[in-house]
XYZ file of C-alpha atoms in Angstrom:
376
model
C 0.004 0.003 -0.001
C 1.143 3.534 -0.821
C -0.532 6.524 0.813
C -0.050 9.847 -0.958
C -0.884 12.986 0.994
C -0.859 16.078 -1.189
C -0.550 18.672 1.569
C -1.822 22.215 1.296
C 0.994 23.978 -0.562
C -0.655 26.871 -2.433
C 0.803 26.912 -5.953
C 3.566 24.419 -5.128
C 4.177 20.783 -4.225
C 4.478 19.153 -0.808
C 3.846 15.404 -0.802
C 3.986 13.259 2.334
C 4.231 9.603 1.241
C 3.851 6.527 3.431
C 3.966 2.824 2.639
C 3.333 -0.215 4.778
C 6.092 -2.506 5.956
C 4.250 -5.140 7.919
C 2.893 -3.552 11.101
C 4.851 -0.281 10.621
C 4.786 2.605 8.195
C 7.750 4.025 6.305
C 7.696 7.462 4.742
C 9.275 10.001 2.456
C 8.714 13.672 1.754
C 8.758 15.188 -1.734
C 9.278 18.981 -1.702
C 8.116 21.472 0.898
C 6.062 23.937 -1.121
C 6.573 27.697 -0.877
C 7.049 29.137 2.567
C 9.035 31.230 4.965
C 12.628 30.411 5.766
C 12.099 30.583 9.530
C 8.985 28.415 9.950
C 7.387 25.408 8.295
C 4.660 26.148 5.802
C 1.169 25.766 7.240
C 0.329 22.472 5.516
C 3.594 20.762 6.456
C 3.518 22.138 10.013
C -0.026 20.819 10.498
C 1.016 17.409 9.200
C 3.947 17.183 11.604
C 1.631 18.220 14.439
C -0.556 15.171 13.678
C 2.436 12.836 13.504
C 3.654 11.216 16.763
C 7.151 12.374 17.645
C 8.390 8.794 17.683
C 7.216 8.270 14.102
C 8.879 11.162 12.336
C 11.668 9.135 10.750
C 11.890 9.331 6.948
C 13.600 7.032 4.500
C 14.011 9.859 1.992
C 13.482 13.602 1.552
C 13.456 14.803 -2.064
C 13.940 18.364 -3.215
C 12.925 17.875 -6.826
C 14.367 21.115 -8.216
C 15.264 24.667 -7.342
C 12.004 26.546 -8.033
C 10.874 28.297 -4.867
C 7.402 26.720 -4.806
C 9.113 23.358 -4.212
C 12.319 24.039 -2.268
C 11.678 26.999 0.021
C 9.462 25.066 2.434
C 12.272 22.556 3.018
C 14.679 25.182 4.374
C 13.144 25.453 7.880
C 12.727 21.658 7.993
C 16.474 21.233 7.655
C 17.497 24.319 9.634
C 15.317 23.704 12.700
C 13.651 20.295 12.299
C 10.649 19.318 14.385
C 11.316 17.069 17.364
C 12.022 13.518 16.296
C 12.656 14.285 12.613
C 15.350 12.182 10.942
C 15.967 11.106 7.372
C 18.096 8.313 5.980
C 18.840 10.219 2.788
C 18.234 13.464 0.889
C 17.973 13.696 -2.878
C 18.884 17.100 -4.263
C 20.992 18.214 -7.223
C 23.028 21.304 -6.367
C 25.667 23.375 -8.101
C 28.444 20.775 -7.983
C 26.154 18.133 -9.495
C 25.785 20.308 -12.594
C 29.496 20.514 -13.335
C 29.452 24.255 -12.775
C 32.583 26.237 -11.928
C 30.701 28.698 -9.760
C 27.632 28.512 -7.580
C 24.081 28.726 -8.730
C 22.505 32.110 -8.450
C 19.364 30.806 -6.749
C 19.328 31.775 -3.115
C 17.139 28.974 -1.755
C 19.148 26.312 -3.606
C 22.428 27.645 -2.250
C 20.998 27.832 1.243
C 19.589 24.300 1.084
C 22.894 22.899 -0.126
C 24.754 24.685 2.660
C 22.354 23.229 5.249
C 22.971 19.719 3.943
C 26.729 20.231 4.100
C 26.730 21.843 7.549
C 24.512 19.186 9.096
C 26.371 16.405 7.290
C 23.130 14.816 6.130
C 23.270 11.739 3.880
C 23.072 13.425 0.485
C 22.508 11.493 -2.769
C 24.164 8.513 -1.115
C 22.601 5.977 -3.466
C 24.631 7.634 -6.198
C 27.753 7.884 -4.086
C 27.157 11.585 -3.653
C 26.915 12.178 -7.415
C 23.926 13.612 -9.242
C 20.524 11.941 -9.066
C 20.145 11.654 -12.847
C 19.558 9.225 -15.681
C 21.746 8.436 -18.658
C 19.983 8.934 -21.997
C 19.555 5.670 -23.869
C 20.118 3.458 -20.830
C 17.492 1.732 -18.664
C 16.328 4.049 -15.893
C 18.064 3.238 -12.596
C 15.986 1.665 -9.810
C 16.581 1.972 -6.058
C 15.158 -0.409 -3.451
C 13.946 0.988 -0.127
C 12.927 -0.839 3.056
C 9.355 -2.024 3.144
C 9.225 -3.291 -0.406
C 9.219 0.080 -2.213
C 11.231 0.623 -5.383
C 11.863 4.035 -6.940
C 12.698 4.077 -10.661
C 14.257 7.363 -11.741
C 12.799 8.966 -14.887
C 14.174 12.522 -14.716
C 16.428 14.465 -14.931
C 18.895 13.480 -17.621
C 22.496 14.594 -17.378
C 21.928 16.905 -20.342
C 19.025 18.460 -18.448
C 21.351 19.240 -15.568
C 23.931 20.734 -17.940
C 21.240 23.012 -19.390
C 20.445 24.256 -15.902
C 24.098 25.015 -15.297
C 24.338 27.228 -18.400
C 21.234 29.226 -17.577
C 21.288 29.650 -13.846
C 24.717 31.096 -13.121
C 24.379 34.501 -11.554
C 26.237 36.818 -9.227
C 22.992 37.996 -7.623
C 22.557 36.144 -4.323
C 18.765 36.451 -4.333
C 18.065 35.602 -7.950
C 14.889 33.604 -8.345
C 13.500 31.269 -10.916
C 10.899 32.159 -13.523
C 7.212 32.373 -12.716
C 4.747 29.603 -13.378
C 4.548 28.360 -16.952
C 0.786 28.455 -17.166
C -0.018 27.981 -20.844
C -2.204 30.068 -23.106
C -2.550 33.821 -22.589
C -6.229 33.366 -21.731
C -8.030 30.424 -20.276
C -10.558 28.530 -22.355
C -13.754 26.907 -21.209
C -13.657 23.120 -21.146
C -16.810 21.072 -21.522
C -17.981 18.146 -23.622
C -18.413 20.373 -26.667
C -15.048 22.152 -26.531
C -12.942 19.143 -25.479
C -11.981 17.926 -28.999
C -10.791 21.399 -30.055
C -8.804 21.987 -26.864
C -7.204 18.539 -26.987
C -6.157 19.154 -30.604
C -4.470 22.489 -29.946
C -0.766 22.491 -30.833
C 1.447 21.350 -27.984
C 4.343 23.638 -27.101
C 6.827 22.151 -24.699
C 8.121 23.622 -21.449
C 11.618 25.001 -21.977
C 12.376 25.985 -18.393
C 15.807 24.626 -17.481
C 14.816 24.489 -13.812
C 11.817 22.295 -14.583
C 13.970 20.170 -16.870
C 16.196 19.367 -13.883
C 13.283 17.952 -11.857
C 13.743 14.672 -10.030
C 10.768 12.537 -11.111
C 10.281 8.841 -10.538
C 7.988 5.840 -10.410
C 7.252 4.364 -6.975
C 6.197 0.713 -6.896
C 5.186 -1.215 -3.788
C 5.520 -4.961 -3.502
C 1.704 -5.292 -3.571
C 1.776 -4.004 -7.166
C 0.706 -0.428 -6.434
C 2.492 2.012 -8.732
C 2.576 5.841 -8.689
C 4.323 8.310 -10.982
C 5.580 11.425 -9.194
C 6.083 13.889 -12.043
C 7.453 16.945 -10.171
C 7.706 19.711 -12.833
C 9.501 17.428 -15.291
C 9.479 17.818 -19.043
C 7.297 15.390 -20.966
C 10.187 15.032 -23.423
C 12.256 13.483 -20.610
C 9.522 11.317 -19.092
C 8.253 9.725 -22.299
C 11.578 8.202 -23.503
C 12.273 6.873 -20.005
C 8.839 5.267 -19.822
C 9.326 3.704 -23.255
C 12.613 2.179 -22.142
C 10.712 0.524 -19.316
C 7.637 -0.525 -21.300
C 8.260 -0.877 -25.003
C 4.606 -1.350 -25.955
C 3.429 2.019 -24.644
C 0.737 2.581 -22.054
C 2.862 1.963 -18.957
C 0.380 1.022 -16.187
C 0.299 3.302 -13.157
C -2.488 3.544 -10.622
C -1.955 7.267 -9.978
C -0.010 10.041 -11.719
C 0.930 13.199 -9.870
C 0.536 15.502 -12.869
C 3.735 17.286 -13.886
C 3.970 21.019 -13.211
C 0.529 21.417 -11.672
C -1.192 20.602 -14.964
C 0.597 23.046 -17.240
C -0.237 22.818 -20.943
C 3.510 22.784 -21.606
C 4.228 19.662 -19.527
C 1.239 17.417 -20.208
C 1.779 16.400 -23.797
C -0.398 14.013 -25.835
C 2.626 11.703 -26.017
C 2.934 11.620 -22.223
C -0.740 10.750 -21.759
C -0.415 7.976 -24.389
C 2.729 6.667 -22.694
C 0.692 5.937 -19.549
C -2.191 3.603 -18.787
C -3.620 5.682 -15.954
C -7.117 6.481 -14.694
C -6.264 8.588 -11.643
C -4.520 11.967 -11.889
C -3.456 14.112 -8.914
C -3.225 17.883 -9.367
C -1.284 19.850 -6.752
C -2.196 23.526 -7.087
C -4.518 26.274 -5.956
C -4.311 27.742 -9.459
C -0.811 29.151 -9.598
C 1.091 32.139 -8.265
C -1.324 35.075 -8.175
C -4.179 32.790 -9.207
C -6.933 34.998 -7.781
C -5.833 38.023 -9.828
C -5.269 35.854 -12.900
C -8.695 34.296 -12.608
C -10.430 37.624 -12.101
C -8.759 39.084 -15.203
C -9.444 36.011 -17.375
C -5.802 34.969 -17.615
C -4.464 31.457 -17.502
C -4.392 29.425 -14.272
C -3.465 25.878 -13.347
C -4.576 23.253 -14.250
C -4.666 24.183 -17.917
C -7.823 23.271 -19.870
C -5.591 22.069 -22.724
C -3.747 19.663 -20.402
C -7.001 18.392 -18.897
C -8.515 17.947 -22.363
C -5.511 15.904 -23.488
C -5.887 13.575 -20.506
C -9.607 13.090 -21.149
C -9.218 12.706 -24.910
C -6.094 10.512 -24.955
C -6.567 8.470 -21.803
C -8.448 5.191 -21.210
C -12.022 5.329 -22.358
C -15.103 4.157 -20.464
C -16.511 0.798 -21.539
C -19.796 1.493 -23.408
C -22.873 0.964 -21.246
C -20.735 -0.093 -18.290
C -21.341 3.126 -16.396
C -18.957 4.711 -13.898
C -15.955 6.947 -14.410
C -13.041 6.125 -16.657
C -10.932 9.010 -15.284
C -10.696 10.563 -11.811
C -9.053 13.889 -11.012
C -7.846 14.459 -7.466
C -7.228 18.025 -6.251
C -5.569 19.219 -3.055
C -7.194 22.666 -3.206
C -10.641 24.069 -3.872
C -10.397 27.184 -6.005
C -12.194 28.536 -9.068
C -9.335 27.151 -11.167
C -9.872 23.584 -9.928
C -13.641 23.640 -9.344
C -14.303 24.501 -13.001
C -13.759 20.816 -13.822
C -16.611 19.717 -11.566
C -19.565 19.922 -13.920
C -22.239 17.735 -15.430
C -20.868 18.163 -18.942
C -17.520 16.567 -18.066
C -19.172 13.978 -15.838
C -21.129 12.879 -18.875
C -17.778 11.998 -20.461
C -16.891 9.740 -17.519
C -14.883 12.196 -15.415
C -15.050 11.992 -11.610
C -13.573 14.763 -9.471
C -12.415 14.580 -5.849
C -11.822 17.723 -3.763
C -10.996 18.535 -0.142
C -14.008 18.894 2.114
C -15.509 22.371 2.363
C -13.196 24.566 4.449
C -10.354 22.011 4.288
C -7.210 21.740 2.174
C -5.067 18.800 1.166
C -5.927 15.436 -0.342
C -5.051 11.882 0.697
C -5.091 9.089 -1.889
C -4.586 5.431 -0.958
C -3.236 2.943 -3.487
C -3.491 -0.689 -2.375
C -3.070 -3.699 -4.619
C -3.350 -1.275 -7.531
C -6.761 0.064 -6.435
C -7.175 3.776 -5.698
C -9.411 5.121 -2.933
C -9.770 8.261 -0.910
C -8.050 8.356 2.463
C -8.464 10.389 5.612
C -6.925 13.863 5.422
């Protein structure tokens, strides 16, 4: 069994993952969302408050990449960890993993790397301290963890890390990454009538070097449950890796954490076809400045084009069988996510799951390949 808790993280990612190992639970944390440097973000702080002090040991903490909506919330966790917090390993690609001669000009990344060095935490130990990366053309590397969980690395490639090195050098100590890559200049309405046109719109790939450096992987439990954690990875990196694992296409996963919060530039038709997946998890409240964007008619996450591609390209409902062929899971209620909860899309076989009224965060349980809603 794998339990995925998409914590409240505004426009970012913060995923608390647990898996069963007999009578005990093991856990990892993927990203910390945006936040302050001197205190845990609200969603992560609330989750630690619910966790017994004696059960705050992690097998792995992953900082997928250097964008502030993923890494900033990890800074206070490492600087002043909650009582009982330990981790067996940290995955994070910093300046020296890129082959750079000077340091990255991204303040949070530099600060996070310095914390790992100063506290002498086990850093990328499964790679002997080298980069967590794949080699193009070779089978993706797999790493076994206690409790019967295997992580198969899909992204980044070494060329993706080199691209980050070239772009992100800077002498400014507080330089930040680019804003969200949201898609079209204006949002479009998605319903049963507009879906074919939106799904057929030309796909334009994400060219952010920071996103291209994302650590993304498949997690597979010994009971057969399989989840793809897409971070903000490029589809052009994920698809070849998936094809090297599953030559026939349609790699079966029970749940996909949608790359880059459902951006039109990261959810390509090829990526949807490369997966056999009926459950898709969106981590977003709509994107940075989503309220202003929504009010002015500008683009917000998840993109209607990305959602249309999933519905048009994904598994289809068996005629006359009833029920949903696709389920979207959201960790926030906002106008940007609630727009997909309508009768028109339900008629196409879409089911939507949201936090309860007044709550935030979503828990999804994958057991023996079956996906259900958990307690949040």
